[in-house]
Amino acid sequence: MISQFFVLSQRGDHIVFRDYRGEVPKGSAEIFFRKVKFWNDDEAEEAPPVFNVDGVNYIHVKVAGLFFVVTTMVNVSPSLLLELLQRIARVTKDYLGVLNEDSLRKNFILVYELLDEVIDFGYPQTTSTEVLKSYIFNEPIMVDAGRLPPLGPAAMFMQGTKRMPGTAVTKSVVATEPGGKKREEIFVDIIERISVTFSSSGYILTSEIDGTIQMKSYLTGNPEIRLALNEDLSIGRTGSSYDYRSSSGGGTVILDDCNFHESVHLDSFDIDRTLTLIPPDGEFPVMNYRMTQEFKPPFRVTALIEEAGPSRAEVLLKIRADFSANATANTITVQMPVPSYTMRASFELEAGAVGQTTDFKEGSRRLEWNLKKIVGGSEHTLRAKLTFSQESHGNITKEAGPVNMNFTIPMYNASKLQVRYLQIAKKSKAYNPYRWVRYVTQANSYVARL
Amino acid sequence: MAPTVPSAAKSASPSQPSGKSEVADLKQQLRQLAGSRAPDADDQRRDVFKRVISCMTAGIDVSAAFGEMVLCSATSDVVTKKMCYLYVGAHARAHPDLALLTINFLQRDCRDQDPTIRGLALRSLCSLRVPNLVEYLVTPLTTGLKDPSAYVRMIAAVGAAKLYHISATACIDADLPASLKALMLSDPDAQVVANCLHALQEIWTLEAANSEAAAREIETLYSKPVVFYLLNKIKEFSEWAQCIVLELASKFLPSDNNEIFDIMNLLEDRLQHANGAVVLATIKVFLHLTMSMTDVHQQVYERIKAPLLTLVGAGSPEQSYSVLCHLHLLVMRAPMLFSSDYKSFYCQFSDPSYVKKLKLEMLTAIANESNTYEIVTELCEYAGNVDVPIARESIRAVGKIALQQYDVNAIVDRLLQFLEMDKDYVTAETLVLVKDLLRKYPQWSHDCIAVVGNISSKNIQEPKGKAALIWMLGEYSQDMHDAPYILESLVENWDEEHSPEVRLHLLTAVMKCFFKRPPETQKALGATLAAGLSDTHQDVHDRALFYYRLLQYNPNVAERVVNPPKQAVSVFADTQSSEIKDRIFDEFNSLSVVYQKPSYMFTDKEHRGPFEYSEDLTSLTVGAEDPENVISAQRYQENDNDLLLSTSDKEDNGTRASNGSSTSTYNAPSDLISPSLIGSQTPAETSLINTGGPTHSSQSNFSLDDLLGLGVTEAPAPPPPALTLNSKPVLDPGTFQRKWGQLALALSQECSLSPQGAAALMNPQSLIRHMQSNYIQCIASGGQPPNYKFFFYAQKDGATAFFLVECIVNTASAKAQLKIKADDGAAVEAFSTLFQSALSKFGLS
């Protein structure tokens, strides 16, 4: 039973505020915001998504820099509310095309309209974009997608956030396009977030892929879709986990586990690895999967720190892109914490470096190296000279690192999970909608220890 | 045409200065628009309404415009209508008279041809929350429940719950619950069914406080026909509605194993759902259904591991967190089952600190012979982390693993390496751990002391670390060459030491050192006592005075007090009682799991949700004084604060007892030992602790095994007790309550019911009657399936002494928790045996 729902901006302004049961005392949004801002001032910890202040439970998610919050007085399921909040954000995005503070402010009446149908007296009703369509009367007011690149397979995922990239499809599911005609198209995105930890000797300590097959359909008439995955895909590992090193090599994709969207029929999945579904409107995950089978990490990271005199040290960072030259990684960031008594750092980029920047973050004592893009097969190095405020004592490798790397590689996936084909039930011979199948890999936790 | 609304009356409500002029402006515009027939009036109205809602959202008080809004409300534009409804719903309560004006057009809209308009109007009508408008609600609601459109019926079902909150009598008098129930079991639309279920749960739960009939109705919701009817339709429901049906199913008490397996087979594919809430709700059903089948229960754990881990990886960090909290609960209950999955709990760079903390706790719990090396290696990596709180937690985790491990050797080495890292917080945390380790493994003292001796106390700023170092200096002063001199230099800086904790430790450490190396310490001791006696902190002063007088009285006694022979601490006590842990487990898939607290600790009783087990006396039925009349349902109105059974009281007793033992077990000054650490010293004290927690789990395992073999009937019956009970004891509730408050807890125990008994316990009365036949009377009872709570009493035959029992029965697990208090402590054991034998026979005859 939800008492209130509200969306707050980063500065704490109310963007929408809906009270469903009138049982939470006034000022809850302010209480929430203060609590989140100053959760643990001295330790700089982040507020957990669920907390209780004076008997009121506050549950929130952060989406597009905004706080989506519900309050409740009852001991409800936290997962239900967190899933619901994410879903509300997604439905809103389906309607508005772009989800940000600007688009929400322009369309707040429409959001109220949605909220009225999504929750009644604190009980979740429907979150299906399709069902909602018949009860929503406001036309979305489009915000300028601005610098966003035009649609197309290659330009995608440029602005994806770290955890959950939004697809670059920024048009509303409901709004009619200027021409009055809707373009028939469907997007299938295979999004993988990879976590790898390298030991100081370059050995892979842990690796995991969390993947999602995400779909966004703009097809009219809800035709049935068949999505075929690798034929040799197998699910569930037998025996004890993590002894995969012996079983690797065969080229088959072995998922530890996966789950599916409600609309997916698995009737023929066991036979030919085909998913059948009638996609609902809007964006939704067809399938989530997890894989701990060994895979080839896209980057090799080498980091060295050596003393060079009494209060100096030299750092060498090297990254090698271990993927085909057809793919290019973009928005790469490499961070390396250095000893807390580091005063200055001077950098030396490789000769002819383009689109690379470096920085020494004094506050957090970190080296930062940004690269616009890295082409598959290439190698890049950075040297840095550190000056300390005191003589280093003991082992400086223990005081520095680990190196953490962030990147996005479009049209590449580490798991080798493939969509073999995407079949749309034909209504007529002439019916041939656009189909986009796109792959992207992102770093979730890509760490090299010193 | 100009409206004459008394707007002055509303100015009482404070509004922001900036908002005031804005509101006045809006009112002005609304007034102009009210009667306007201009062609663009609709568009203008839309714009003004939008501004009103915008002000409302920003928190500006726009209630002053209520009259104007109502006047403008006659419109056919749906978007404007919705804005108007939103506004009216938010402000009607403050303007009951003006709200009456809206009734007309809402009622008219309730009869509109378009079901969307009908639904909309009905929803808004019920949301007005104005008591004197109730008369206008009932008819549209009853019609709404029969509306041909599912959309309207679904809104009407929730509307019934809204009406109940405005006027319970109006809702009950119109017999709406009966209509809802009929609709729930017949409507073809799944959302209508779900909303009926929501509404019925809410209405009956609240109504149960003053109506027996409602309490019975709740029980019918958990009955087989209802649960199976809904479960069979599970795939028709939206994912959110599936969650509530699953929650209902988790409270269902199956009558045999076939039913259990039917349900589990039916729900198996729900574990593959992409929605974490559905998966967790399903897991709850599985866990609760299999409570009485140990091996199946364990299979469930194995089965749910992979889906849970996948959910942790998918979705936003917030979603992962909630799932991880539940995984944490399961890991803590059965760490062995997760010991091979340890790599899943390694911290990732991107994890927020609240996630990392949970993972560290899980890693600590699952460490065993096979994985300790890897886990500790990983934890040591975090110790140098830039994230200081996590680094601290990691060091603590290493220490905890060392305390629970067999091969401490390697871990001690690592801890000692931490000390070489020369980081303030690392050193401080490590010292605290080394201290605890030495208390458990005194044999390591030589290795540790060698390293600790090299640490300069000047480099340690944190009081906890400093106190630990001082403790070691005192305790091992005979092995640490410099100990007296280090202590002496610390005493010299007495005035600069801000932490009273450190000063207390210093006092004690110097005393200890004195008895071990008197000539070297004598000077320091004098200085310490002098400094302590003039200390402004009361505790420091008192302890110094105590030591001083003790030394004056008899140095030998003083030595025995300060330096008694010590035994190693074998077990450090768990901070949370197993009762609380079980309660949290019962509340799986709720906020309790995230907070790691049972719901009574953070919610009001009226907000515990439809399914929560009632903890309050007000909901318990209390028998009259006359024991013959126990079954008569006489309500016992009781103040919440009167603590017949407030759980906090029980907890207090519990912690008090353990605190007491912690001070007495370890003969060092009490503050040396943090309250969470209980060392068992002597057999007597061990048994004292055992009555509380540690034996609990083994006992429950035992009872589970018993159940599994269904061997309860064959199990050897306890020997006939010598105690006989008075067949007709008389005790009035007031006296009972007083006694319960006064008497100390004599015995706390868990025992099991026969499966037949658990199944037969459909309502409290059956057990009450059964116990009565054994001369044990019930004075109060209550609860909902599967949890019942009883207060029994009995009297020793031919004596005045009473036995009082609090008995919490969980029919799902067929377990009962007993708390016995007695006037005559000597007979408690015998009474407990008698009571348990009576309880175990329940349902067998």
Short mmCIF file of C-alpha atoms in Angstrom, two decimals, chain B residues 7-349:
data_model
loop_
_atom_site.label_atom_id
_atom_site.label_comp_id
_atom_site.label_asym_id
_atom_site.label_seq_id
_atom_site.Cartn_x
_atom_site.Cartn_y
_atom_site.Cartn_z
CA SER B 7 -12.45 33.37 -0.05
CA ALA B 8 -11.41 35.30 3.03
CA ALA B 9 -12.09 32.27 5.18
CA LYS B 10 -9.28 30.39 3.54
CA SER B 11 -6.54 32.87 4.13
CA ALA B 12 -5.90 31.22 7.48
CA SER B 13 -3.77 28.58 5.83
CA PRO B 14 -0.24 29.84 5.45
CA SER B 15 1.04 30.13 1.96
CA GLN B 16 4.34 31.29 0.69
CA PRO B 17 4.45 34.99 -0.07
CA SER B 18 5.39 34.33 -3.67
CA GLY B 19 2.52 31.91 -3.98
CA LYS B 20 -0.05 34.30 -2.60
CA SER B 21 -0.12 36.69 -5.49
CA GLU B 22 0.07 33.78 -7.91
CA VAL B 23 -2.98 32.19 -6.33
CA ALA B 24 -4.87 35.47 -6.36
CA ASP B 25 -4.05 35.84 -10.02
CA LEU B 26 -5.22 32.32 -10.77
CA LYS B 27 -8.46 32.90 -8.91
CA GLN B 28 -9.07 36.01 -10.91
CA GLN B 29 -8.55 34.18 -14.19
CA LEU B 30 -10.71 31.27 -13.13
CA ARG B 31 -13.52 33.60 -12.24
CA GLN B 32 -13.40 35.14 -15.66
CA LEU B 33 -13.42 31.75 -17.30
CA ALA B 34 -16.20 30.31 -15.19
CA GLY B 35 -19.03 31.40 -17.39
CA SER B 36 -17.11 32.10 -20.52
CA ARG B 37 -18.49 30.72 -23.71
CA ALA B 38 -15.61 32.01 -25.79
CA PRO B 39 -14.51 29.53 -28.43
CA ASP B 40 -11.08 29.14 -26.86
CA ALA B 41 -12.39 28.93 -23.29
CA ASP B 42 -11.55 25.24 -23.04
CA ASP B 43 -7.94 25.81 -24.01
CA GLN B 44 -7.64 28.69 -21.60
CA ARG B 45 -9.16 26.64 -18.85
CA ARG B 46 -6.67 23.89 -19.53
CA ASP B 47 -3.82 26.33 -19.21
CA VAL B 48 -5.03 27.86 -15.99
CA PHE B 49 -5.78 24.47 -14.47
CA LYS B 50 -2.31 23.37 -15.41
CA ARG B 51 -0.85 26.32 -13.57
CA VAL B 52 -2.94 25.51 -10.51
CA ILE B 53 -1.70 21.91 -10.51
CA SER B 54 1.82 23.15 -11.04
CA CYS B 55 1.54 25.37 -7.94
CA MET B 56 0.02 22.49 -6.02
CA THR B 57 2.96 20.27 -6.96
CA ALA B 58 5.45 22.90 -5.87
CA GLY B 59 3.80 22.86 -2.45
CA ILE B 60 2.09 26.23 -2.76
CA ASP B 61 -1.25 26.28 -0.97
CA VAL B 62 -3.83 26.68 -3.70
CA SER B 63 -6.79 25.65 -1.60
CA ALA B 64 -8.08 29.22 -1.70
CA ALA B 65 -9.08 28.73 -5.31
CA PHE B 66 -11.34 25.81 -4.49
CA GLY B 67 -14.59 27.59 -5.19
CA GLU B 68 -13.38 28.93 -8.51
CA MET B 69 -12.08 25.53 -9.57
CA VAL B 70 -15.41 23.92 -8.84
CA LEU B 71 -17.23 26.55 -10.84
CA CYS B 72 -15.02 25.87 -13.81
CA SER B 73 -15.38 22.15 -13.52
CA ALA B 74 -18.34 21.77 -15.83
CA THR B 75 -16.42 20.78 -18.92
CA SER B 76 -16.47 18.02 -21.42
CA ASP B 77 -12.75 18.11 -22.00
CA VAL B 78 -11.36 14.97 -20.34
CA VAL B 79 -7.91 16.38 -19.73
CA THR B 80 -9.37 19.38 -17.91
CA LYS B 81 -11.75 17.12 -16.04
CA LYS B 82 -8.88 14.99 -14.79
CA MET B 83 -6.96 18.02 -13.59
CA CYS B 84 -10.03 19.25 -11.83
CA TYR B 85 -10.59 15.87 -10.14
CA LEU B 86 -6.97 15.77 -9.06
CA TYR B 87 -7.33 19.20 -7.48
CA VAL B 88 -10.66 18.47 -5.84
CA GLY B 89 -9.41 15.16 -4.46
CA ALA B 90 -6.48 16.89 -2.82
CA HIS B 91 -8.46 19.69 -1.25
CA ALA B 92 -11.99 18.45 -0.65
CA ARG B 93 -11.25 17.41 2.87
CA ALA B 94 -10.44 20.95 3.87
CA HIS B 95 -13.60 22.27 2.22
CA PRO B 96 -16.38 19.80 2.96
CA ASP B 97 -19.10 22.33 2.18
CA LEU B 98 -17.69 23.34 -1.16
CA ALA B 99 -16.95 19.73 -2.00
CA LEU B 100 -20.67 19.21 -2.00
CA LEU B 101 -20.76 21.34 -5.12
CA THR B 102 -18.71 18.78 -7.00
CA ILE B 103 -20.97 15.89 -6.09
CA ASN B 104 -23.48 16.79 -8.72
CA PHE B 105 -21.25 16.63 -11.73
CA LEU B 106 -19.37 13.61 -10.36
CA GLN B 107 -22.62 11.72 -9.94
CA ARG B 108 -23.71 12.69 -13.38
CA ASP B 109 -20.40 11.49 -14.82
CA CYS B 110 -20.85 8.20 -12.96
CA ARG B 111 -23.76 7.56 -15.27
CA ASP B 112 -21.95 8.63 -18.43
CA GLN B 113 -22.07 6.42 -21.48
CA ASP B 114 -18.33 6.19 -21.76
CA PRO B 115 -16.91 3.66 -19.26
CA THR B 116 -13.71 5.68 -19.02
CA ILE B 117 -15.66 8.69 -17.76
CA ARG B 118 -17.71 6.53 -15.42
CA GLY B 119 -14.60 5.00 -13.94
CA LEU B 120 -12.86 8.30 -13.65
CA ALA B 121 -15.78 9.93 -11.87
CA LEU B 122 -16.24 7.01 -9.51
CA ARG B 123 -12.56 7.02 -8.57
CA SER B 124 -12.65 10.74 -7.88
CA LEU B 125 -15.91 10.53 -5.99
CA CYS B 126 -14.45 7.95 -3.61
CA SER B 127 -11.26 9.94 -3.22
CA LEU B 128 -12.95 13.01 -1.75
CA ARG B 129 -12.52 11.71 1.78
CA VAL B 130 -15.32 13.87 3.18
CA PRO B 131 -17.41 12.05 5.81
CA ASN B 132 -20.64 13.97 5.23
CA LEU B 133 -20.69 13.03 1.56
CA VAL B 134 -20.79 9.32 2.30
CA GLU B 135 -24.47 9.07 1.45
CA TYR B 136 -23.66 9.97 -2.15
CA LEU B 137 -21.06 7.23 -2.48
CA VAL B 138 -22.91 4.06 -1.71
CA THR B 139 -25.24 3.95 -4.70
CA PRO B 140 -22.62 4.68 -7.36
CA LEU B 141 -20.36 2.09 -5.72
CA THR B 142 -22.93 -0.67 -5.69
CA THR B 143 -23.82 0.10 -9.29
CA GLY B 144 -20.14 0.33 -10.13
CA LEU B 145 -19.45 -3.15 -8.84
CA LYS B 146 -22.03 -4.44 -11.32
CA ASP B 147 -20.93 -2.25 -14.21
CA PRO B 148 -20.52 -4.03 -17.55
CA SER B 149 -17.08 -2.47 -17.95
CA ALA B 150 -14.22 -4.16 -16.11
CA TYR B 151 -12.50 -0.82 -15.82
CA VAL B 152 -15.37 0.56 -13.73
CA ARG B 153 -15.66 -2.60 -11.61
CA MET B 154 -11.98 -2.53 -10.87
CA ILE B 155 -12.23 1.08 -9.70
CA ALA B 156 -15.37 0.32 -7.69
CA ALA B 157 -13.61 -2.50 -5.85
CA VAL B 158 -10.88 -0.16 -4.64
CA GLY B 159 -13.57 2.44 -4.04
CA ALA B 160 -15.16 0.13 -1.48
CA ALA B 161 -11.93 0.17 0.52
CA LYS B 162 -11.82 3.95 0.25
CA LEU B 163 -15.36 4.15 1.54
CA TYR B 164 -14.45 1.94 4.47
CA HIS B 165 -11.81 4.44 5.48
CA ILE B 166 -14.25 7.33 5.31
CA SER B 167 -17.06 5.50 7.05
CA ALA B 168 -16.70 1.89 8.09
CA THR B 169 -20.35 1.57 9.01
CA ALA B 170 -21.56 2.84 5.64
CA CYS B 171 -19.38 0.26 3.91
CA ILE B 172 -20.49 -2.60 6.12
CA ASP B 173 -24.16 -1.59 6.16
CA ALA B 174 -24.24 -1.57 2.38
CA ASP B 175 -22.88 -5.11 2.55
CA LEU B 176 -20.07 -4.21 0.20
CA PRO B 177 -17.63 -6.84 1.51
CA ALA B 178 -20.07 -9.57 0.53
CA SER B 179 -20.36 -8.14 -2.97
CA LEU B 180 -16.59 -7.88 -3.20
CA LYS B 181 -16.19 -11.48 -2.16
CA ALA B 182 -18.70 -12.67 -4.71
CA LEU B 183 -16.99 -10.63 -7.38
CA MET B 184 -13.56 -11.92 -6.39
CA LEU B 185 -14.67 -15.47 -6.98
CA SER B 186 -16.56 -14.88 -10.20
CA ASP B 187 -15.32 -11.89 -12.16
CA PRO B 188 -13.66 -12.76 -15.45
CA ASP B 189 -11.29 -9.79 -15.26
CA ALA B 190 -8.13 -10.51 -13.30
CA GLN B 191 -7.55 -6.95 -12.17
CA VAL B 192 -11.07 -6.75 -10.75
CA VAL B 193 -10.35 -9.94 -8.82
CA ALA B 194 -7.07 -8.56 -7.56
CA ASN B 195 -8.62 -5.31 -6.45
CA CYS B 196 -11.41 -7.17 -4.63
CA LEU B 197 -8.73 -9.12 -2.81
CA HIS B 198 -6.88 -5.92 -1.89
CA ALA B 199 -10.06 -4.31 -0.64
CA LEU B 200 -11.27 -7.34 1.29
CA GLN B 201 -7.94 -7.76 3.03
CA GLU B 202 -7.89 -4.18 4.06
CA ILE B 203 -11.49 -4.04 5.21
CA TRP B 204 -11.54 -7.32 7.08
CA THR B 205 -8.19 -6.79 8.74
CA LEU B 206 -9.34 -3.49 10.17
CA GLU B 207 -12.80 -4.82 10.92
CA ALA B 208 -11.40 -7.86 12.73
CA ALA B 209 -10.53 -5.64 15.66
CA ASN B 210 -14.18 -5.46 16.63
CA SER B 211 -15.89 -8.27 14.86
CA GLU B 212 -15.48 -11.99 15.19
CA ALA B 213 -17.17 -12.48 11.86
CA ALA B 214 -14.53 -10.44 10.07
CA ALA B 215 -11.78 -12.46 11.71
CA ARG B 216 -13.42 -15.60 10.37
CA GLU B 217 -13.71 -14.01 6.95
CA ILE B 218 -9.98 -13.42 6.90
CA GLU B 219 -9.48 -17.09 7.59
CA THR B 220 -11.63 -17.97 4.62
CA LEU B 221 -9.28 -15.97 2.44
CA TYR B 222 -6.53 -18.42 3.32
CA SER B 223 -8.74 -21.39 2.77
CA LYS B 224 -8.04 -23.96 0.12
CA PRO B 225 -10.88 -23.07 -2.29
CA VAL B 226 -9.92 -19.40 -2.44
CA VAL B 227 -6.17 -19.94 -2.62
CA PHE B 228 -6.40 -22.64 -5.28
CA TYR B 229 -8.94 -20.68 -7.29
CA LEU B 230 -6.57 -17.71 -7.44
CA LEU B 231 -3.43 -19.77 -7.97
CA ASN B 232 -4.95 -21.55 -10.91
CA LYS B 233 -5.52 -18.21 -12.59
CA ILE B 234 -2.10 -16.87 -11.68
CA LYS B 235 -0.98 -16.23 -15.21
CA GLU B 236 -3.98 -14.05 -15.98
CA PHE B 237 -2.97 -11.56 -13.32
CA SER B 238 -0.66 -8.64 -13.90
CA GLU B 239 2.74 -9.11 -12.32
CA TRP B 240 1.75 -6.82 -9.44
CA ALA B 241 -1.44 -8.74 -8.77
CA GLN B 242 0.51 -11.99 -8.95
CA CYS B 243 2.53 -10.74 -6.00
CA ILE B 244 -0.50 -10.33 -3.78
CA VAL B 245 -1.89 -13.73 -4.76
CA LEU B 246 1.48 -15.30 -3.97
CA GLU B 247 1.59 -13.51 -0.64
CA LEU B 248 -1.81 -14.99 0.13
CA ALA B 249 -0.58 -18.43 -0.87
CA SER B 250 2.42 -18.15 1.44
CA LYS B 251 -0.02 -18.04 4.38
CA PHE B 252 -1.94 -21.06 3.22
CA LEU B 253 -1.72 -24.15 5.38
CA PRO B 254 -1.73 -27.23 3.20
CA SER B 255 -3.36 -30.27 4.65
CA ASP B 256 -1.00 -32.76 3.08
CA ASN B 257 2.24 -32.99 1.12
CA ASN B 258 0.46 -33.45 -2.18
CA GLU B 259 -1.01 -30.00 -1.88
CA ILE B 260 2.44 -28.63 -1.19
CA PHE B 261 3.91 -30.23 -4.28
CA ASP B 262 0.92 -29.21 -6.40
CA ILE B 263 1.44 -25.60 -5.49
CA MET B 264 5.17 -25.77 -6.03
CA ASN B 265 4.82 -27.38 -9.43
CA LEU B 266 2.26 -24.80 -10.41
CA LEU B 267 4.53 -21.94 -9.43
CA GLU B 268 7.85 -23.35 -10.59
CA ASP B 269 8.04 -21.15 -13.69
CA ARG B 270 7.40 -18.00 -11.64
CA LEU B 271 11.01 -18.33 -10.49
CA GLN B 272 12.08 -17.42 -14.01
CA HIS B 273 10.12 -14.19 -14.06
CA ALA B 274 12.03 -11.05 -14.94
CA ASN B 275 10.23 -9.15 -12.19
CA GLY B 276 12.12 -9.57 -8.93
CA ALA B 277 9.03 -8.95 -6.84
CA VAL B 278 7.27 -11.95 -8.40
CA VAL B 279 10.32 -14.15 -7.86
CA LEU B 280 10.68 -13.17 -4.22
CA ALA B 281 6.98 -13.67 -3.56
CA THR B 282 7.24 -17.14 -5.11
CA ILE B 283 10.30 -17.96 -3.04
CA LYS B 284 8.38 -17.01 0.07
CA VAL B 285 5.67 -19.48 -0.82
CA PHE B 286 8.25 -22.21 -1.40
CA LEU B 287 10.11 -21.53 1.81
CA HIS B 288 7.03 -21.38 3.97
CA LEU B 289 5.37 -24.41 2.47
CA THR B 290 8.41 -26.60 3.01
CA MET B 291 9.19 -25.55 6.56
CA SER B 292 8.24 -28.95 7.88
CA MET B 293 10.20 -30.92 5.28
CA THR B 294 13.87 -30.43 5.95
CA ASP B 295 15.26 -32.02 2.83
CA VAL B 296 12.79 -30.38 0.45
CA HIS B 297 13.41 -27.10 2.22
CA GLN B 298 17.07 -27.49 1.47
CA GLN B 299 16.33 -28.30 -2.16
CA VAL B 300 14.37 -25.08 -2.34
CA TYR B 301 17.46 -23.19 -1.23
CA GLU B 302 19.46 -24.83 -4.00
CA ARG B 303 16.74 -24.10 -6.52
CA ILE B 304 16.37 -20.41 -5.74
CA LYS B 305 20.05 -19.57 -5.63
CA ALA B 306 20.52 -19.08 -9.38
CA PRO B 307 17.40 -16.96 -9.94
CA LEU B 308 18.33 -14.74 -7.02
CA LEU B 309 21.87 -14.24 -8.27
CA THR B 310 20.55 -13.39 -11.73
CA LEU B 311 18.25 -10.79 -10.24
CA VAL B 312 21.15 -9.30 -8.34
CA GLY B 313 22.99 -8.88 -11.63
CA ALA B 314 20.06 -7.57 -13.62
CA GLY B 315 18.25 -4.32 -12.98
CA SER B 316 19.22 -1.15 -11.21
CA PRO B 317 21.46 -1.04 -8.12
CA GLU B 318 18.36 -0.39 -6.03
CA GLN B 319 16.62 -3.49 -7.29
CA SER B 320 19.75 -5.56 -6.72
CA TYR B 321 19.98 -4.25 -3.21
CA SER B 322 16.57 -5.48 -2.22
CA VAL B 323 17.23 -8.93 -3.67
CA LEU B 324 20.63 -9.01 -2.05
CA CYS B 325 19.06 -8.26 1.33
CA HIS B 326 16.94 -11.36 0.93
CA LEU B 327 19.90 -13.39 -0.20
CA HIS B 328 21.71 -12.11 2.87
CA LEU B 329 18.93 -13.42 5.08
CA LEU B 330 19.12 -16.85 3.45
CA VAL B 331 22.91 -16.94 3.60
CA MET B 332 22.80 -16.14 7.30
CA ARG B 333 20.33 -18.94 7.90
CA ALA B 334 22.18 -21.56 5.93
CA PRO B 335 25.73 -20.41 5.20
CA MET B 336 26.87 -23.90 4.26
CA LEU B 337 24.58 -24.01 1.27
CA PHE B 338 26.26 -20.96 -0.21
CA SER B 339 29.87 -21.75 0.55
CA SER B 340 30.72 -22.55 -3.05
CA ASP B 341 29.14 -19.34 -4.34
CA TYR B 342 31.48 -17.08 -2.48
CA LYS B 343 32.75 -15.36 -5.61
CA SER B 344 29.27 -14.03 -6.26
CA PHE B 345 29.61 -11.96 -3.13
CA TYR B 346 32.88 -10.29 -3.98
CA CYS B 347 32.51 -6.55 -4.01
CA GLN B 348 32.43 -4.89 -7.38
CA PHE B 349 33.94 -1.53 -8.04
#
